[in-house]
CSV table of C-alpha atoms in Angstrom, one decimal:
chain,number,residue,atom,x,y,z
A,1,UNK,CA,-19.0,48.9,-15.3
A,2,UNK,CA,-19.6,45.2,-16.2
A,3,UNK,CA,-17.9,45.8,-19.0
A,4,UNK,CA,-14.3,47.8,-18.1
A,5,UNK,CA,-14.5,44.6,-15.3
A,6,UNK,CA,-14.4,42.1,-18.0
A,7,UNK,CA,-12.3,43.6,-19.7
A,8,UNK,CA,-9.7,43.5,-17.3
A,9,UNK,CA,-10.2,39.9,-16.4
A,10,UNK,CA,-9.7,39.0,-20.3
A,11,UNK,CA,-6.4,41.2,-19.9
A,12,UNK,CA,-5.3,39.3,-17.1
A,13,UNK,CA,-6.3,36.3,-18.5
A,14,UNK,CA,-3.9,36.9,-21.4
A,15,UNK,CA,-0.7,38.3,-19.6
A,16,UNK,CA,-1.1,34.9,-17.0
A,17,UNK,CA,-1.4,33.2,-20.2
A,18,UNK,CA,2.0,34.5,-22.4
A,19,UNK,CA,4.1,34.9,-19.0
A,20,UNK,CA,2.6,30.4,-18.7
A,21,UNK,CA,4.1,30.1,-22.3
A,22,UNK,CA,7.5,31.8,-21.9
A,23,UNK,CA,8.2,29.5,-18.8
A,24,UNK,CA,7.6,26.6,-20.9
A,25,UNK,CA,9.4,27.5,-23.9
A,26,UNK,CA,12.2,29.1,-21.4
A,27,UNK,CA,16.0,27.4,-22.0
A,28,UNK,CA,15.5,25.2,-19.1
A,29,UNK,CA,12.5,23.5,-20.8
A,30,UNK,CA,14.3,22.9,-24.0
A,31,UNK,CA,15.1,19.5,-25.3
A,32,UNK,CA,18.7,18.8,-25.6
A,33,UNK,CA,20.2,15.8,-27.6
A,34,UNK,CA,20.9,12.7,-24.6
A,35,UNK,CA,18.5,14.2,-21.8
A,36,UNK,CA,15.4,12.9,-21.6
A,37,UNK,CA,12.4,14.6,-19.4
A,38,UNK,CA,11.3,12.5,-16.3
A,39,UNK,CA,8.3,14.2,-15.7
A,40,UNK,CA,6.3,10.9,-14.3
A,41,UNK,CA,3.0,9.7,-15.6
A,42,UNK,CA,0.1,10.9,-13.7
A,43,UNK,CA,-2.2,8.6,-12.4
A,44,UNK,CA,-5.2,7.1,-14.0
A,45,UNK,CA,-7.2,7.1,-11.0
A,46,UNK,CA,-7.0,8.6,-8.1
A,47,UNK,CA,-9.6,8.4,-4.7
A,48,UNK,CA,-10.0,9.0,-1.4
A,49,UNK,CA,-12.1,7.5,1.4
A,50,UNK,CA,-12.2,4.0,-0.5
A,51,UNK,CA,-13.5,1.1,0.3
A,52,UNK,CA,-13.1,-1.9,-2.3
A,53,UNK,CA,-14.3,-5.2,-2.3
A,54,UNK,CA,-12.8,-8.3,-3.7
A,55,UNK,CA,-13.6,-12.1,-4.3
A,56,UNK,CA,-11.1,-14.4,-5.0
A,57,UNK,CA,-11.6,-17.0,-7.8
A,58,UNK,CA,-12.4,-20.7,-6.6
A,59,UNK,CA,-13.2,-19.7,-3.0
A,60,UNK,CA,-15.6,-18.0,-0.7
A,61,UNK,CA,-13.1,-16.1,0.6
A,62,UNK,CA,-13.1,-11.9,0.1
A,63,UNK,CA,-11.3,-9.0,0.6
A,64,UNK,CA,-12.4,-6.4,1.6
A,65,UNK,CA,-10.0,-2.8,1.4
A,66,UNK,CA,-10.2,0.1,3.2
A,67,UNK,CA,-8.2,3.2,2.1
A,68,UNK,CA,-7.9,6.9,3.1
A,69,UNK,CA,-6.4,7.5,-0.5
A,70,UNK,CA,-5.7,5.0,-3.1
A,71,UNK,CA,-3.6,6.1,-6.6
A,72,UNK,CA,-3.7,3.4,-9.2
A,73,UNK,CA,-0.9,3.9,-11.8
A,74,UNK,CA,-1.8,3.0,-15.7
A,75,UNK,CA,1.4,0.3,-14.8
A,76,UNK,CA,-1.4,-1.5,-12.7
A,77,UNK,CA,0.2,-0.4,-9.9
A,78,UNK,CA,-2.1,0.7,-6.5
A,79,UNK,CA,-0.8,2.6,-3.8
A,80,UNK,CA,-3.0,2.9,-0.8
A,81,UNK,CA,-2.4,5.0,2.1
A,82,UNK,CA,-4.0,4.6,5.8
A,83,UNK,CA,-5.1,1.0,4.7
A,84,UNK,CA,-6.9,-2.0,6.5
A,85,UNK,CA,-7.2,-5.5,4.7
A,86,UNK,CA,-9.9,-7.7,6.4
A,87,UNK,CA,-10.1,-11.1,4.5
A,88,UNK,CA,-13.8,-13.2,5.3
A,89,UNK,CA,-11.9,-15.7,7.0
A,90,UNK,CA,-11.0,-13.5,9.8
A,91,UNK,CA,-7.1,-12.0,9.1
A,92,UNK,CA,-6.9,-8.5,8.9
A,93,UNK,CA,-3.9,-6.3,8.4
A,94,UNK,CA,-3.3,-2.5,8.5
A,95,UNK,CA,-0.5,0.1,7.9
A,96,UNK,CA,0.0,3.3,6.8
A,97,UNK,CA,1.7,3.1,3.7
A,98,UNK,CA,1.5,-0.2,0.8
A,99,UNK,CA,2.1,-0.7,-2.9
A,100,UNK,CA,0.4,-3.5,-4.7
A,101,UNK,CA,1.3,-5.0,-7.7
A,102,UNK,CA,-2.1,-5.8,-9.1
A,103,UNK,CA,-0.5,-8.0,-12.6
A,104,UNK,CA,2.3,-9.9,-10.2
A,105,UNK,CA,-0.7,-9.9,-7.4
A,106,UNK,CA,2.6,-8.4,-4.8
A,107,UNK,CA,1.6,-6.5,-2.3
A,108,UNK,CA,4.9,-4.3,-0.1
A,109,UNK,CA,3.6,-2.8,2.7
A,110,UNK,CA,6.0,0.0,3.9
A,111,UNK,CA,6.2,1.2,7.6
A,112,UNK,CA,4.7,-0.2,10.3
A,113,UNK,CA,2.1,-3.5,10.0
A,114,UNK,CA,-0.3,-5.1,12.3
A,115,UNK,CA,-1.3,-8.8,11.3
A,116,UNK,CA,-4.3,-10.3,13.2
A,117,UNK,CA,-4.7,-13.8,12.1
A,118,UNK,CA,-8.3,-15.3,12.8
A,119,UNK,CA,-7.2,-17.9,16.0
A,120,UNK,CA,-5.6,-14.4,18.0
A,121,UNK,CA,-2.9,-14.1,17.3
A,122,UNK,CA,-1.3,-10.6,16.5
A,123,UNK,CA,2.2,-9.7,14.5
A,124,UNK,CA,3.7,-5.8,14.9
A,125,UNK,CA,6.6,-5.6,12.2
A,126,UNK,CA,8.3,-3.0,10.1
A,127,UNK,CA,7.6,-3.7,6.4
A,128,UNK,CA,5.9,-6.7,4.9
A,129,UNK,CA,6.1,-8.6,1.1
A,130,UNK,CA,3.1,-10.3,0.6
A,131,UNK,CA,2.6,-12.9,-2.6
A,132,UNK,CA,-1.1,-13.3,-3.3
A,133,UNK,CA,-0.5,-15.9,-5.4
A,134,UNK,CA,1.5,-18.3,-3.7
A,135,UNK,CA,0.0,-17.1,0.0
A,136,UNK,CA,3.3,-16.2,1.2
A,137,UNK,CA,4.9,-13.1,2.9
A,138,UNK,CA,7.9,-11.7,4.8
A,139,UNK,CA,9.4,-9.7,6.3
A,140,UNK,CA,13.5,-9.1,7.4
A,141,UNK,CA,13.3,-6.6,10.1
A,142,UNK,CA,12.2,-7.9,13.2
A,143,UNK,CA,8.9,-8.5,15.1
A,144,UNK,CA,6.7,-9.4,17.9
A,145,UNK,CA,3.9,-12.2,17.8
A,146,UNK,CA,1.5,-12.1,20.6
A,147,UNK,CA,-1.6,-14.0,21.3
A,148,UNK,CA,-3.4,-15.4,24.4
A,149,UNK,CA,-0.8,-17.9,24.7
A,150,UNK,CA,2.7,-16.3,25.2
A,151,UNK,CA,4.3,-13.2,23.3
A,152,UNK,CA,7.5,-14.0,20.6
A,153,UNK,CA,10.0,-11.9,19.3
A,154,UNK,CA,12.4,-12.7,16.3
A,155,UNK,CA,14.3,-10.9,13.9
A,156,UNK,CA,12.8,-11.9,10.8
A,157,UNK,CA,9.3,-13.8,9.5
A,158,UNK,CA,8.0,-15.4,6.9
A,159,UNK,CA,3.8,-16.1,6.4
A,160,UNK,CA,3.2,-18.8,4.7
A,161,UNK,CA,-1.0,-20.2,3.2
A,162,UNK,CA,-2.3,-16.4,4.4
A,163,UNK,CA,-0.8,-16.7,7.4
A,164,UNK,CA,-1.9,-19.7,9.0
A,165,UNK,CA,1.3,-20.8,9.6
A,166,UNK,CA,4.7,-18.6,10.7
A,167,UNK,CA,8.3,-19.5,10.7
A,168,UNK,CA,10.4,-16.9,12.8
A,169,UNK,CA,14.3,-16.9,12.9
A,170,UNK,CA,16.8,-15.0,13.7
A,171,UNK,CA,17.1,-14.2,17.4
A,172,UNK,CA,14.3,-15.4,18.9
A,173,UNK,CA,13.1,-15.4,22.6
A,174,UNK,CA,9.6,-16.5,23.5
A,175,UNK,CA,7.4,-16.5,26.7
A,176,UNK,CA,4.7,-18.5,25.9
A,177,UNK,CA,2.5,-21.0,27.9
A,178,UNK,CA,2.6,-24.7,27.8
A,179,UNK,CA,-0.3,-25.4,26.1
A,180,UNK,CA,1.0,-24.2,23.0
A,181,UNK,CA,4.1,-26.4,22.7
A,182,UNK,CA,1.2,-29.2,23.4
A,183,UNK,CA,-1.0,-28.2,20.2
């Protein structure tokens, strides 16, 4: 019995195999002169659940990364999914969808973004671009800015030394209190 069983696995095993071969080698598979196959790479790493930790050279500052699934591309190219940045020094930002750019240390988030900065205040937007290196972001779609102190909406931002400091244009309108103007 074990036998005429295993037999017909191997059998199977064999036709799956030739009818796998035929596709391949099928006239639709065949190079032509001028096309070229755009099959893309697949990745070189590939996780899910992730957390990551990172330190950033000449300061106490760290990141650290949170992740349902992360795909890092043998470009050097990171895509996380269902992410949350928390930096030590108290800004955190999440979003569904981001790419980052780990040689050109760019990060384009995709989709919505919250921004909590580490004095309260809170930014909702639609799509960020976020230089590492220099410490500046922005975004051209437009957002909202609340905090203890009042609530502003513009149509565009820009972040600039992590996001200690904002610059908002483009049709704004703020309620805020009078304390802040004072600051």
């Amino acid at each position: 019995m074990w036998v005429k069983l295993l037999s017909v696995l191997i059998v199977l095993a064999l036709v799956f195999g030739i009818i796998s071969l035929a596709k391949n080698e099928g006239p639709e598979n065949t190079d032509t002169e001028g096309t070229e196959a755009s099959a893309p790479d697949p990745p070189s790493r590939a996780a899910g659940g992730v957390v990551m930790y990172e330190k950033k050279a000449g300061s106490d500052t760290t990141l650290v990364v949170r992740a349902d699934s992360v795909i890092e591309s043998k470009e050097n190219i990171v895509v996380l999914e269902a992410f949350r940045l928390e930096q030590s020094d108290g800004l955190t930002l999440t979003g569904d969808h981001a790419r980052y750019d780990t040689g050109a240390s760019l990060l384009e988030i995709s989709g919505p973004v919250t921004v909590r900065t580490a004095d309260g205040w809170k930014a909702d937007l639609d799509g960020l671009k976020w230089d590492r290196r220099t410490k500046e972001a922005s975004t051209d779609r437009p957002l909202t800015v609340t905090g203890t102190q009042g609530t502003i909406k513009a149509g565009r931002g820009e972040f600039f030394d992590d996001f200690s400091r904002i610059l908002l244009s483009g049709d704004v309108h703020a309620k805020i209190s009078p304390g802040l103007l004072n600051n």
